Structures are given as structure tokens and as C-alpha cells.
mmCIF file of C-alpha atoms and ligand atoms in Angstrom:
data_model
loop_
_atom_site.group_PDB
_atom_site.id
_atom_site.type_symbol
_atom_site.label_atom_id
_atom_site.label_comp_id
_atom_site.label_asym_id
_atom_site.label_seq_id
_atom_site.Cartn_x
_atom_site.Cartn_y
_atom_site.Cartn_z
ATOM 1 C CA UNK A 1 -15.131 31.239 18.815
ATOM 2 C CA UNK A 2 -17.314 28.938 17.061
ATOM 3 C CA UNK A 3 -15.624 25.638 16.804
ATOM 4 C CA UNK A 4 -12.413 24.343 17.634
ATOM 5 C CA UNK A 5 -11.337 22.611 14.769
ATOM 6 C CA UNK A 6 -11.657 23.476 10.729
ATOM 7 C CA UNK A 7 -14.594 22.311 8.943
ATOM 8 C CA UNK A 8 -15.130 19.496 7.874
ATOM 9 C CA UNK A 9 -12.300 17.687 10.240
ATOM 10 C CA UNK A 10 -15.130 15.587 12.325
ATOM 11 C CA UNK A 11 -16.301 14.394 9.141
ATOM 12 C CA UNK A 12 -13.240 12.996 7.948
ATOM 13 C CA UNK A 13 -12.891 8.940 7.906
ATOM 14 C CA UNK A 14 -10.358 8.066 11.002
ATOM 15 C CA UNK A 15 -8.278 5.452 9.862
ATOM 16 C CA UNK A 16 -8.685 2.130 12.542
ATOM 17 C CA UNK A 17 -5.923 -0.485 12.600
ATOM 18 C CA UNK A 18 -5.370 -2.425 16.121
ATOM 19 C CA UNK A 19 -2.272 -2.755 17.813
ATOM 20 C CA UNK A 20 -2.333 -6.274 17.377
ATOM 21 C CA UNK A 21 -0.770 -8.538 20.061
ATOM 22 C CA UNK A 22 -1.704 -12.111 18.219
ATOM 23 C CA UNK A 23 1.123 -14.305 18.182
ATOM 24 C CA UNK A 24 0.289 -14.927 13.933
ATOM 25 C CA UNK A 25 -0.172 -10.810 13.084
ATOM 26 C CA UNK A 26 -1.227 -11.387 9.408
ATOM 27 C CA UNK A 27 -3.422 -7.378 9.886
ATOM 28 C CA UNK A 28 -1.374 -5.330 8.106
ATOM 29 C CA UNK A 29 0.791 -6.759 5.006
ATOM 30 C CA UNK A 30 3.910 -6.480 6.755
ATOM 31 C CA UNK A 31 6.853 -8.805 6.053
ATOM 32 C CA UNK A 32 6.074 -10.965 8.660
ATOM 33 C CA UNK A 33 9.497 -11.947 9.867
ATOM 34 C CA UNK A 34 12.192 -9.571 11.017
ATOM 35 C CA UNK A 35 14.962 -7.772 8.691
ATOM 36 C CA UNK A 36 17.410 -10.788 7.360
ATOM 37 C CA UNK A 37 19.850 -11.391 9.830
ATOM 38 C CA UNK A 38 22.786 -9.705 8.000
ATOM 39 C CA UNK A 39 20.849 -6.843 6.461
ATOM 40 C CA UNK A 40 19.249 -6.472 10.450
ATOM 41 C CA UNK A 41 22.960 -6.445 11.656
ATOM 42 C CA UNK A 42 24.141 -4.438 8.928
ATOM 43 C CA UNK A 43 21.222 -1.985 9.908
ATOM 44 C CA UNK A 44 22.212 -1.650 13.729
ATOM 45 C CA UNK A 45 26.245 -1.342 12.488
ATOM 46 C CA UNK A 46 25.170 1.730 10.689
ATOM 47 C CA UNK A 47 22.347 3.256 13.665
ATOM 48 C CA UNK A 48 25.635 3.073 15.768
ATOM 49 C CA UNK A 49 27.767 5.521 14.079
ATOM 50 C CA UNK A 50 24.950 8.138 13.475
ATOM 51 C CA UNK A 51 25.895 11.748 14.603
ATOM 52 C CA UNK A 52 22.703 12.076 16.596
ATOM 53 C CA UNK A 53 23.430 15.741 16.872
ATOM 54 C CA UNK A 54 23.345 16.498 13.653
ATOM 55 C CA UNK A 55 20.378 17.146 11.251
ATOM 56 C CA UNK A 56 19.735 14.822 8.365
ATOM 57 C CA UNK A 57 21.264 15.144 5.021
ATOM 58 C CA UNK A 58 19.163 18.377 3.573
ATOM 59 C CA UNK A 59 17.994 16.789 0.402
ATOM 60 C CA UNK A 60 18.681 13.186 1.166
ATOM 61 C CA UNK A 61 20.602 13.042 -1.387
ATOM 62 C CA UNK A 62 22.492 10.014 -0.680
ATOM 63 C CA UNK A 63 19.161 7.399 -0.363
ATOM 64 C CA UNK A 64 17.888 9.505 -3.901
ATOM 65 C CA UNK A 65 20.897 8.603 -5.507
ATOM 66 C CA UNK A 66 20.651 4.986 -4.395
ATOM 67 C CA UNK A 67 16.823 4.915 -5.758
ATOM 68 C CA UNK A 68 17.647 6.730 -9.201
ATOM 69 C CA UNK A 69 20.382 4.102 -10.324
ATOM 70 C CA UNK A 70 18.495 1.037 -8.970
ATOM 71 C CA UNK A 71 14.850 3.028 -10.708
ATOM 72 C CA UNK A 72 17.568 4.152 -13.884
ATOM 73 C CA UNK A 73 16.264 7.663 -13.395
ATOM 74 C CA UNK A 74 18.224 10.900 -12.522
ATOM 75 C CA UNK A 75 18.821 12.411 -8.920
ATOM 76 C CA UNK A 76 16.240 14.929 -9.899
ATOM 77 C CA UNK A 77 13.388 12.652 -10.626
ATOM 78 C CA UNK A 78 13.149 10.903 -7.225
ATOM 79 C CA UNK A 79 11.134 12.024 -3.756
ATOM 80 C CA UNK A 80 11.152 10.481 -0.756
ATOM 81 C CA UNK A 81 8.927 10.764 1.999
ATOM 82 C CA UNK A 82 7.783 10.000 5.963
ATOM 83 C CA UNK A 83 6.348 6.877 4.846
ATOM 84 C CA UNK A 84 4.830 6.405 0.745
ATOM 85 C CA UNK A 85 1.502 7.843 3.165
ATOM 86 C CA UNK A 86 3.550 11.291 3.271
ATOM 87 C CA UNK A 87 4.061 11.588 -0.431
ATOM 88 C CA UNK A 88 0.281 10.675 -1.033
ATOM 89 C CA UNK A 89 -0.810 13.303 0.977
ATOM 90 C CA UNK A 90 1.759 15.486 -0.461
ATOM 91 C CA UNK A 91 0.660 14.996 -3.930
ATOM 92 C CA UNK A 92 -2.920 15.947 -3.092
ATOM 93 C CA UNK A 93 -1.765 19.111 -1.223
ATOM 94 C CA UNK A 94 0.585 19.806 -4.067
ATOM 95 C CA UNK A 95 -1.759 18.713 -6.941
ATOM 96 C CA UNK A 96 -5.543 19.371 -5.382
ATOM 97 C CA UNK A 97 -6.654 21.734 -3.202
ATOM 98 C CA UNK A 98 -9.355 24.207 -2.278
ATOM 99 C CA UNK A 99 -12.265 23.702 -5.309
ATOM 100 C CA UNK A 100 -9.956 21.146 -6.972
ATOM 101 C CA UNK A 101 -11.028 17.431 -8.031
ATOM 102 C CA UNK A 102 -8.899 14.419 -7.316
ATOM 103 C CA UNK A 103 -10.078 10.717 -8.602
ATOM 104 C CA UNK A 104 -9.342 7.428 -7.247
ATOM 105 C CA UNK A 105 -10.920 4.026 -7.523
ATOM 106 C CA UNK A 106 -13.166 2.260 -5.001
ATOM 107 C CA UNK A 107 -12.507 0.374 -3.276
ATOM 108 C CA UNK A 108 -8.906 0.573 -2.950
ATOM 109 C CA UNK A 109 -6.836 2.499 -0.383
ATOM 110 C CA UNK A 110 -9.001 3.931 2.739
ATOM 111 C CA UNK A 111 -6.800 7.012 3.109
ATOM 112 C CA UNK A 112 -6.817 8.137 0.375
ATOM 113 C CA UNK A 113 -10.028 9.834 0.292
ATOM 114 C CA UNK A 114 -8.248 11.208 3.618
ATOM 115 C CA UNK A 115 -5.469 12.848 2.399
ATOM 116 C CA UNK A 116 -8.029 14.254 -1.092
ATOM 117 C CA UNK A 117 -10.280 15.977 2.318
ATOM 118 C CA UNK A 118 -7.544 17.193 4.266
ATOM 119 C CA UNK A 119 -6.490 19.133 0.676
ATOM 120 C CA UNK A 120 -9.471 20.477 0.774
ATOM 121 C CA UNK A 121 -10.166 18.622 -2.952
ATOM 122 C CA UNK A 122 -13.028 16.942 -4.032
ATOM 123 C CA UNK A 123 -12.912 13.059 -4.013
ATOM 124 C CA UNK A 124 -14.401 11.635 -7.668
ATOM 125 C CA UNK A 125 -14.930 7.995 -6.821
ATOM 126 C CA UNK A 126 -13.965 5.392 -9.604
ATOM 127 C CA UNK A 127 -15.784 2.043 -9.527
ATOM 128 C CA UNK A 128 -14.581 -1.201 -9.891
ATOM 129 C CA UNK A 129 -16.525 -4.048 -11.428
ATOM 130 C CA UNK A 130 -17.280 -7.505 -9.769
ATOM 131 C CA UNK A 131 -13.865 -8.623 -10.197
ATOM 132 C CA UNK A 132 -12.174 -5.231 -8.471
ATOM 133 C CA UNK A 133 -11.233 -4.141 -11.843
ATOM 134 C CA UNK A 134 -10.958 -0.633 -12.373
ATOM 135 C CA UNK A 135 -13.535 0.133 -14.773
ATOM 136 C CA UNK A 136 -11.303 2.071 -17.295
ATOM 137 C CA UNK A 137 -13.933 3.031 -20.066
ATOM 138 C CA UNK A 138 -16.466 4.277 -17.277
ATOM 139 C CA UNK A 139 -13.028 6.020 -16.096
ATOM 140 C CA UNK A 140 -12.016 7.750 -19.299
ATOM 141 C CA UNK A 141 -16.090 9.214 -18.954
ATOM 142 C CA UNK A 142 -16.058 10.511 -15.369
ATOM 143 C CA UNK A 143 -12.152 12.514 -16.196
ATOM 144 C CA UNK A 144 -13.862 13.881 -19.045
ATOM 145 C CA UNK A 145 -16.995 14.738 -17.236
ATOM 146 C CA UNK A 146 -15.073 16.068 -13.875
ATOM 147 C CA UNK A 147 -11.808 17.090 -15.211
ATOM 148 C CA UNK A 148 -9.604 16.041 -11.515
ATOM 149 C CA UNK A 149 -6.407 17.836 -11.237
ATOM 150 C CA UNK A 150 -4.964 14.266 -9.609
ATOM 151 C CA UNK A 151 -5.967 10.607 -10.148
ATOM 152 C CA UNK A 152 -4.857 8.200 -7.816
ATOM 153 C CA UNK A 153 -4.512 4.348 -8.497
ATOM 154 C CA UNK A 154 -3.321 1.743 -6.676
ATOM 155 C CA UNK A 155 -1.603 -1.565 -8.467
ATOM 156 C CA UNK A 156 -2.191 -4.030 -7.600
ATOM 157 C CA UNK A 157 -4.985 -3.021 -5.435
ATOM 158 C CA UNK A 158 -4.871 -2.711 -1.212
ATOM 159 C CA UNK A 159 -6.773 -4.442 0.181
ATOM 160 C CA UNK A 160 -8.224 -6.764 -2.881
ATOM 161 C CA UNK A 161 -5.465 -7.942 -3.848
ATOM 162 C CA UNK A 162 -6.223 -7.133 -7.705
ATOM 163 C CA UNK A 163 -4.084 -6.806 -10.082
ATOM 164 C CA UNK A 164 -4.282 -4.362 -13.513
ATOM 165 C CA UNK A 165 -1.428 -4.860 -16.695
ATOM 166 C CA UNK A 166 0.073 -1.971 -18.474
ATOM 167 C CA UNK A 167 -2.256 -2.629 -21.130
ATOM 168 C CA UNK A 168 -5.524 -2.099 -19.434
ATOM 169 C CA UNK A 169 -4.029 1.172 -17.323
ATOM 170 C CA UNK A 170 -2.859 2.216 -21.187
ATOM 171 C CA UNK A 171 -6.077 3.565 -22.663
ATOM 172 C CA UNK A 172 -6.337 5.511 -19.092
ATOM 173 C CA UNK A 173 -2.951 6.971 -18.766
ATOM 174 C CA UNK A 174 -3.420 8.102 -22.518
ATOM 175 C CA UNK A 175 -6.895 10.138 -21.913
ATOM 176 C CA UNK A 176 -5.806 11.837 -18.243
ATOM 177 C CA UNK A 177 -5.187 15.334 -18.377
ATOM 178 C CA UNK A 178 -4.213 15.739 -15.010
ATOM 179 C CA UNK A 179 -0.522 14.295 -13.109
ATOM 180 C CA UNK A 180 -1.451 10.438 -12.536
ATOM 181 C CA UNK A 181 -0.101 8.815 -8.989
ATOM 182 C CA UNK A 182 -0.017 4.913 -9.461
ATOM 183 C CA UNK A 183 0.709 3.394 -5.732
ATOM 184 C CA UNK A 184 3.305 0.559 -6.127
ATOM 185 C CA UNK A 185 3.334 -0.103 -2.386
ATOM 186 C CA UNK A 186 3.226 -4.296 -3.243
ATOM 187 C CA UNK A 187 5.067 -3.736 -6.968
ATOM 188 C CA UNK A 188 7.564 -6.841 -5.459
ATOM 189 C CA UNK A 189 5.146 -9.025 -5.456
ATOM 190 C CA UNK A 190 4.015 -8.539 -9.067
ATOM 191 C CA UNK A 191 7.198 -6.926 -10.809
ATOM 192 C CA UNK A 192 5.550 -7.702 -14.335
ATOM 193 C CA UNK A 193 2.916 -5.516 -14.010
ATOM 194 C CA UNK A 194 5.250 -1.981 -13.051
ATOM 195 C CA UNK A 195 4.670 1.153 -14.972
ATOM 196 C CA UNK A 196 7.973 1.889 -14.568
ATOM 197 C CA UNK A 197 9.237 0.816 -17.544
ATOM 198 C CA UNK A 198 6.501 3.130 -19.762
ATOM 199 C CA UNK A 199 6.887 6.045 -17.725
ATOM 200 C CA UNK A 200 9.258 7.662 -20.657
ATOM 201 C CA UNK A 201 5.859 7.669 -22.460
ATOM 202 C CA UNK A 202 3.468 9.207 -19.651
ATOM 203 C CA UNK A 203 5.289 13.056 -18.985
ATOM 204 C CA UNK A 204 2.143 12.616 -15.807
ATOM 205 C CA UNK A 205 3.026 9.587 -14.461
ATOM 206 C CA UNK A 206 4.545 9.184 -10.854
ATOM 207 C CA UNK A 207 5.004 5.809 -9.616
ATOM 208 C CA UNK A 208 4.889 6.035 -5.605
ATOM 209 C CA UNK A 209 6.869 2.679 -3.845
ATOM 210 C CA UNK A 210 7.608 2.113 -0.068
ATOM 211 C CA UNK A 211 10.037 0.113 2.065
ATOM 212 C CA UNK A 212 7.340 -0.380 4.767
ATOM 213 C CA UNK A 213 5.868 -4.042 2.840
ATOM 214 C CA UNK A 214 8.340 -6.482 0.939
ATOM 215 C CA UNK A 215 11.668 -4.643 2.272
ATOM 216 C CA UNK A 216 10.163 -4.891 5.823
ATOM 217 C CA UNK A 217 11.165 -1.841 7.224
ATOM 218 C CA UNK A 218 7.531 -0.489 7.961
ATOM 219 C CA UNK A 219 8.995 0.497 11.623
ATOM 220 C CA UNK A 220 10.611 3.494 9.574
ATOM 221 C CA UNK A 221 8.259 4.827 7.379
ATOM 222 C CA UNK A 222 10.354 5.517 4.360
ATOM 223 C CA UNK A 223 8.341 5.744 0.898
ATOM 224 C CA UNK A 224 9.908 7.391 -2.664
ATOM 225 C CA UNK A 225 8.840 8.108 -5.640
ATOM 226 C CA UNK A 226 9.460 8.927 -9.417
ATOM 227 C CA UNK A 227 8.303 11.581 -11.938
ATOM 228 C CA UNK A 228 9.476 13.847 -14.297
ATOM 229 C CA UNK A 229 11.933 16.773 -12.417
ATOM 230 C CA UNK A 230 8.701 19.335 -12.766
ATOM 231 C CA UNK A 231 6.508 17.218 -10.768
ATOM 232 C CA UNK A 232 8.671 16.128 -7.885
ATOM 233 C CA UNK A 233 9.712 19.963 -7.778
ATOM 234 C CA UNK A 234 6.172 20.764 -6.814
ATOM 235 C CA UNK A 235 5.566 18.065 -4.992
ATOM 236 C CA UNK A 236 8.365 18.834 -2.390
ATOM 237 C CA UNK A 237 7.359 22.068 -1.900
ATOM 238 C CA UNK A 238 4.965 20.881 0.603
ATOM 239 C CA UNK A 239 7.183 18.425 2.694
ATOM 240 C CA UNK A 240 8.880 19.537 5.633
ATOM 241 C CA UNK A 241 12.404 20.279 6.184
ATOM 242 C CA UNK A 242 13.887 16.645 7.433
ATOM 243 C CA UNK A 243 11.085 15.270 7.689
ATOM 244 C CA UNK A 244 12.250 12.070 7.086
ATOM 245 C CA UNK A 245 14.552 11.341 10.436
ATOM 246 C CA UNK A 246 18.469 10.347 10.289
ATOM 247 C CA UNK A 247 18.179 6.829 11.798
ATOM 248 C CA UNK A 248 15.512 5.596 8.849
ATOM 249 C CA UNK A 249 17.314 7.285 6.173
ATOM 250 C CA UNK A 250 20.356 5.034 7.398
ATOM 251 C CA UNK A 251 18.160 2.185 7.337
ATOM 252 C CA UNK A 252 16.335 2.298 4.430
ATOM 253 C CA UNK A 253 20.056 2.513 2.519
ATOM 254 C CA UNK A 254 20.846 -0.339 4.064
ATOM 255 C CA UNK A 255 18.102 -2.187 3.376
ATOM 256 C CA UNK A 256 18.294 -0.904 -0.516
ATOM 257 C CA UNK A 257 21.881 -1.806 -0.766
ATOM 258 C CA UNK A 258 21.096 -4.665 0.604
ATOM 259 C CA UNK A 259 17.658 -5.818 -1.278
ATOM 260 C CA UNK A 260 19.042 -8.985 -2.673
ATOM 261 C CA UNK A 261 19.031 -10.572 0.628
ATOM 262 C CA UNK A 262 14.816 -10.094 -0.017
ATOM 263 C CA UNK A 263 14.525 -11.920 -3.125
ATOM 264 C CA UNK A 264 14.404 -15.371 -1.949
ATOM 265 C CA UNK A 265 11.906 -14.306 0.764
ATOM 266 C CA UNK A 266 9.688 -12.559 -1.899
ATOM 267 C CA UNK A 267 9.573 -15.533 -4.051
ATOM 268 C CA UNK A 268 8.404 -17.200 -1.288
ATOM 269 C CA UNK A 269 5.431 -15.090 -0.385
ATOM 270 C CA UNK A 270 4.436 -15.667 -4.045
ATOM 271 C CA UNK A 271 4.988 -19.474 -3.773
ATOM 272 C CA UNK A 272 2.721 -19.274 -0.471
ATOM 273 C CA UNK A 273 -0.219 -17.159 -1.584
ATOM 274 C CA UNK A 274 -0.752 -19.618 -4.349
ATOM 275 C CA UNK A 275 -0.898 -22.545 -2.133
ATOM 276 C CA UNK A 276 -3.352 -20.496 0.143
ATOM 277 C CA UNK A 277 -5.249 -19.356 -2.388
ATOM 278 C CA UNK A 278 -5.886 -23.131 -3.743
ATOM 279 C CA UNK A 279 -6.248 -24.590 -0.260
ATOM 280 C CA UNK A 280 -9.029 -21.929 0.506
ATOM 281 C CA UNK A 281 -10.554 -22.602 -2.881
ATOM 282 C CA UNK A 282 -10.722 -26.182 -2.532
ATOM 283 C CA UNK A 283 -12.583 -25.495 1.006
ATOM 284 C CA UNK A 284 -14.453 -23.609 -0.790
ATOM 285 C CA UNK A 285 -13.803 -19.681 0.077
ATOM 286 C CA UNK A 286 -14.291 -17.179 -2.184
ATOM 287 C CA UNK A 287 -10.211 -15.884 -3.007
ATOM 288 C CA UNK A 288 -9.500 -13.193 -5.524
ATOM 289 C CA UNK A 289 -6.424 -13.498 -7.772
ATOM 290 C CA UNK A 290 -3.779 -11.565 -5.935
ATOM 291 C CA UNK A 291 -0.564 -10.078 -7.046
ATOM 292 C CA UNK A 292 0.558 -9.189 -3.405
ATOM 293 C CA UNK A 293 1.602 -10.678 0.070
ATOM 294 C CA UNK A 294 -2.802 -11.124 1.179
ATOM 295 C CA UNK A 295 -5.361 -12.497 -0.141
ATOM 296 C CA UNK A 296 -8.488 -11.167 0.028
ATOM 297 C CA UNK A 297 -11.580 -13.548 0.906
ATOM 298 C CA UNK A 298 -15.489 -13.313 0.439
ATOM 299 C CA UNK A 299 -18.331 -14.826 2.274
ATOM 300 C CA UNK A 300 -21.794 -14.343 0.816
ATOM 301 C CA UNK A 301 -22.908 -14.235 4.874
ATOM 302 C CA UNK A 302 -21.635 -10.705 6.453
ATOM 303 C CA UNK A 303 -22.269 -12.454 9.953
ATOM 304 C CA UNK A 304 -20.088 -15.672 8.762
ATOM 305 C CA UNK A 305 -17.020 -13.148 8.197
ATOM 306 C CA UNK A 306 -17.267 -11.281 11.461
ATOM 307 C CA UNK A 307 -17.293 -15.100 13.002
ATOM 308 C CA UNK A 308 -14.444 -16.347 11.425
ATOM 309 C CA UNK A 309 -12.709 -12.738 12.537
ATOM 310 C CA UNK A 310 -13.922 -13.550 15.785
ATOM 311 C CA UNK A 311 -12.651 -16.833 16.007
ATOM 312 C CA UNK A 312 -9.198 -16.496 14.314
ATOM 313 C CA UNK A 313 -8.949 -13.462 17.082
ATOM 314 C CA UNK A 314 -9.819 -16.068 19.697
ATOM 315 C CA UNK A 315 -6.553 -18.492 18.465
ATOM 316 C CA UNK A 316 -4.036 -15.859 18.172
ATOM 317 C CA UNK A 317 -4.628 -15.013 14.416
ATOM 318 C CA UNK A 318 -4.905 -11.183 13.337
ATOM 319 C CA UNK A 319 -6.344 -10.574 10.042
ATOM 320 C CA UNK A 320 -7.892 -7.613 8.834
ATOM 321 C CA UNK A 321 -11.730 -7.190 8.607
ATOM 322 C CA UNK A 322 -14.061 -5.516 6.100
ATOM 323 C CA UNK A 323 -16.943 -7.546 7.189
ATOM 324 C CA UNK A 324 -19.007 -4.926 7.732
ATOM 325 C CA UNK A 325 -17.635 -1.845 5.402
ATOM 326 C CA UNK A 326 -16.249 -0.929 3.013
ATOM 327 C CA UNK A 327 -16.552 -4.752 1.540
ATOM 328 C CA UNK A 328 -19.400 -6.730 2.713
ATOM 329 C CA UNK A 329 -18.134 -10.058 3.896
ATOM 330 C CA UNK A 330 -14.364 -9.450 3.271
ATOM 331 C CA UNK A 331 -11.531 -10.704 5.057
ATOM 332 C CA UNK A 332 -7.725 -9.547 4.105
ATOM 333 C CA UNK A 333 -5.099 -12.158 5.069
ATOM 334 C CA UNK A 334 -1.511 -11.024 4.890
ATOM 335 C CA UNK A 335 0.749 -14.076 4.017
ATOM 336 C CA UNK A 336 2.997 -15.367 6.657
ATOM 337 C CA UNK A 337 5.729 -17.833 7.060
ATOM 338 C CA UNK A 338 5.060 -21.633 5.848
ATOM 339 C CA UNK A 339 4.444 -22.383 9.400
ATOM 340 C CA UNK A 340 2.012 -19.261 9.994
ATOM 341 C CA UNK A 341 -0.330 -19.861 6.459
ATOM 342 C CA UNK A 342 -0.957 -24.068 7.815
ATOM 343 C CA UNK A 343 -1.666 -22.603 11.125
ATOM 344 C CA UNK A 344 -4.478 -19.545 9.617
ATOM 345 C CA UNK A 345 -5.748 -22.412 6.663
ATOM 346 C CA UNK A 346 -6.274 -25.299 9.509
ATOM 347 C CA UNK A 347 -8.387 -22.938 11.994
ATOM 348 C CA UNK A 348 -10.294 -21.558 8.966
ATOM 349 C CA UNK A 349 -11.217 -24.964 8.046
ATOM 350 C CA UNK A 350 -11.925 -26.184 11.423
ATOM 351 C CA UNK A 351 -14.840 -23.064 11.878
ATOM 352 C CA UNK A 352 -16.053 -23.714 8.795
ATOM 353 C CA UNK A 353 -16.752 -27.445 9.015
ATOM 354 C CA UNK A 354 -18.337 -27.082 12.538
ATOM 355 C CA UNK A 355 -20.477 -24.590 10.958
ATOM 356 C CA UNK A 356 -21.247 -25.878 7.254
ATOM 357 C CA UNK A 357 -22.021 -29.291 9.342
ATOM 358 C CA UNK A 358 -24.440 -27.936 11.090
HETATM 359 C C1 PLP B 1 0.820 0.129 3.214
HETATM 360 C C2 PLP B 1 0.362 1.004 2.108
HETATM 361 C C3 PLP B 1 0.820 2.307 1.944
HETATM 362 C C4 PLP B 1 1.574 3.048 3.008
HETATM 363 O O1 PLP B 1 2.809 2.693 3.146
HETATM 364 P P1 PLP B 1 3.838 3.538 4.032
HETATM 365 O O2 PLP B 1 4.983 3.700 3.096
HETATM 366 O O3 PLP B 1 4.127 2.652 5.193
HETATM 367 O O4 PLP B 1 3.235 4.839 4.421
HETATM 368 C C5 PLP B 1 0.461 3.038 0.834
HETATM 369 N N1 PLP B 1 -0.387 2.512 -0.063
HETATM 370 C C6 PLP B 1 -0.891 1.291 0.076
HETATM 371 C C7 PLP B 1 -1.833 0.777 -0.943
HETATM 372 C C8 PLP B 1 -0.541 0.498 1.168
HETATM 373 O O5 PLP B 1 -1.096 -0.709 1.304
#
């Protein structure tokens, strides 16, 4: 026996978030209060009466039904999955594979150059200019040139914050060949901006959504998506039986039935990540233009970042840090309540006036 474990498995990227205990946990674009109150107590009504004994619902049929009238698709045309992270890694199972190609932009999502290894597939690395645009014309080139069997995209983009319109994805959903996966996991926070609505027009196109950010379930890890019947067909072939467990099912029907108890909550977010993103502008810190529930933040100094990570740590503020890698200098800061964002814009300030003072 040579090795324990398959090739290539020590190689793989191990994906790192902390167990955060800080008292402000803005780490890891969750909604960062609790269910609403009646959708929370609608939730527990419904864990109550589950017949723990039995299995789930085989094809979980009754959440798919939910998602195809509120998505105006058919039964047929929805999947749903162990978290929107089990579909993605479904897809490239289902869609890669051993000596197959599968594309997605950088930087975006870490795992999914995960999930494109653990196929076996090849990952074909997309840049992004300055901005975090996808570069679509350099794009269109490298599908020619490397013919992927999957391209993944994320909109708007984890963990920049970067948002792409229908019309600059158009010229790319027009020239792949290949069954296109565009991540929607923050889609509430930018509704414009869905593909949704031109997915008659792309046969390829699967648009992958999750209840884990704006609905604020991420304790269950439920995720769907839509395609065409063909795709989700294939796609499910590689999930496991009930793999998505009773007691979430319940709760992410709830939660759906329940979504316009979210809206006012969502508009919110939106309301608050502009002010942040002025306040820090004003300061100044570099802020992209977001269409999500962070912001993501530049420092020209590496070392400056790490601090300020360092130091929010130090007052009971989690954020997330790319100092160091993947994005030189970053910082991603999930919006909070009202309360939360003053608290996470006054201690940025106060490090970076005893240190610009200096
Ligand atoms: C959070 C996130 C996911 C994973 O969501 P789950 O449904 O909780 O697995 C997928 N894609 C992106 C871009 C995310 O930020």
C-alpha cells in the first residue's frame, strides 16, 4: 500500500473559516440576526410535528413545488441540495470529470476550484480586471481555446462584492458551448441583475440560489436550483438518497412560505451597505461597489489589513481576511444591524487615525 489517500487529495485547497465567538460576527455573510420572530416560531411549530422515524419525502417534492411557482418554472426544472455547496459540487461531478475542463473566474468563490479537483476536472481560471469584472472578451477566447465542459460564475461576486448585468454576461452565455452554472447565492440583494428572467433564451443556463444568506437559514444548509428538465436529470444522478434531512426541508418551506417577512430586512441591508460604503469612503478606504450584504475593502499596505484584522479581532469584531491571499490587502465585511455597522465603522476609524497620525 502506497498511500492512504487518492492523489492529489493533499494538494487540494482546505477551506479555513473560524468558529467565530465575537460578539459582532460580520465573517461569513450570514443574516446577522435570528429568523423573524414569527417565521422562527412558525419554524419550531412545524420541527414539532415531524415524524422523526420516517425518511424524508423521496424527491422533495413538496419544497420543489414551492420553488417552481415562486421561480415560475415546472416541478421538473428545480434541484435542491445539502446546502447550494452540494449542488456545486454536484454539477462538477455530473458535468466534469476525469480529463474534463471546468472554467470559473478568479477571484471569486474559494471552493470552487475544490469541488472542479475533487471531479477530477481541470480548473481553467478566468481573470477579472482591476475592477473584479469578469473579463468577458478574454473569456469568450480561453472557452474557445479550452473548450470546458462546465463554467462556473458567481453574481454578484463572493467575496468582492461585484456585480455583472445581463448585458455584459450576454455576449458570454451566447458563445459557451458547455452547461453554464451562475451562483445566485446573494441574488436578494441585487434582484435586478438575475438571469432568471433570460433563462428561456440560454437551453445551458442553471441559476444555483441558497437559503443559507438573505433567508437566514444557513444552520440548514438548503440550496436549489433551476435548469432545463435534461440538466437537473443529470445533475441528480449524483446526489444521495435524502440527502437533504427532514427537519431543514421543514424549515426551508417555512421560511419560503414565509419570505415576505425578509423583505423589509433585505431592504435594509441595502440601505446599510450604502451608508458603509460612503462612511468608509469618506475615511478614505478603498470600497468596491457591492450588490450584496459585505463590502469588500482594500489597503495598498498588506501589513495595514492584517492590523486592522487584528484589531477589530481584539474588540469583538469578526470579519473575514484576505490580507495575505487570495487578495492582497482585502478585508470582507458582512453587513450587520444599524447598531453593529456604527460599532465596525467607529473602531475602523479609530485604528486608522492613530495610525495615519503617526
Ligand atoms: C455562501 C455561499 C455559497 C454556499 O452556500 P450554502 O448554500 O450555504 O452551501 C455558495 N456560493 C457562494 C458564492 C457563497 O458565498
Amino acid at each position: 500500500m502506497a498511500t492512504l489517500e487518492r492523489p492529489g487529495l493533499l494538494q487540494l485547497p482546505v477551506y479555513h473559516a473560524d468558529d467565530s465567538n465575537a460578539t459582532i460576527r460580520l465573517d461569513a455573510n450570514e443574516r446577522t440576526k435570528n429568523l423573524p420572530e414569527p417565521v422562527r416560531k412558525a419554524v419550531v411549530d412545524r420541527l414539532s410535528n415531524i415524524a422523526f422515524n420516517r425518511y424524508p419525502e423521496m424527491n422533495m417534492t413538496t419544497l420543489k413545488k414551492m420553488l417552481a411557482a415562486g421561480l415560475g418554472v415546472s416541478l421538473e426544472e428545480v434541484a435542491i441540495g445539502c446546502g447550494s455547496s452540494a449542488l456545486l459540487e454536484a454539477a462538477c461531478q455530473a458535468f466534469g470529470g476525469m480529463g474534463r475542463k471546468i472554467a470559473y473566474p478568479v477571484p471569486s468563490f474559494s471552493m470552487y476550484e475544490v469541488y472542479v479537483r475533487l471531479a477530477d476536472s481541470e480548473p481553467v481560471q478566468l481573470a477579472m480586471d482591476d475592477d473584479f469584472k469578469l473579463d468577458v472578451a478574454a473569456a469568450i477566447k480561453t472557452l474557445a481555446e479550452q473548450q470546458p465542459s462546465l463554467l462556473l460564475l458567481c453574481n454578484p461576486n463572493n467575496p468582492t462584492g461585484t456585480v455583472m448585468t445581463p448585458e455584459e454576461l450576454m455576449p458570454l452565455l451566447k458563445a459557451a458551448q458547455c452547461p453554464v452554472l451562475v451562483d445566485e447565492a446573494y441574488i436578494e440583494f441585487s434582484q435586478e441583475v438575475s438571469l432568471l428572467g433570460i433563462q428561456q433564451q440560454f437551453p445551458n443556463l442553471i441559476i444555483m440560489r441558497t437559503f443559507s444568506k438573505a433567508y437566514g437559514l444557513a444552520s440548514a444548509r438548503v440550496g436549489y436550483m433551476t435548469a432545463r428538465p435534461e440538466l437537473v436529470g443529470l445533475l441528480e444522478r449524483v446526489l444521495l438518497p435524502y440527502h437533504v434531512n427532514a427537519m431543514s426541508l421543514a424549515a426551508a418551506e417555512t421560511v419560503f412560505a414565509m419570505r415576505a417577512e425578509f423583505t423589509a430586512d433585505i431592504a435594509e441591508t441595502i440601505a446599510e451597505r450604502q451608508r458603509m460604503a460612503a462612511a468608509l469612503a469618506a475615511v478614505p478606504v478603498q470600497v468596491y461597489p457591492s450588490g450584496t450584504n459585505f463590502l469588500f475593502c482594500r489597503f495598498k499596505d498588506p501589513d495595514e489589513a492584517a492590523a486592522l484584522f487584528d484589531f477589530l479581532c481584539q474588540h469583538d469584531i469578526g470579519v473575514r481576511d484576505f490580507s495575505r491571499k487570495p487578495l492582497l490587502g482585502g478585508l470582507r465585511i458582512t453587513i450587520g444591524t444599524p447598531a453593529e455597522n456604527d460599532q465596525v465603522f467607529k473602531m475602523i476609524k479609530l485604528f486608522l487615525d492613530s495610525r495615519r497620525t503617526i
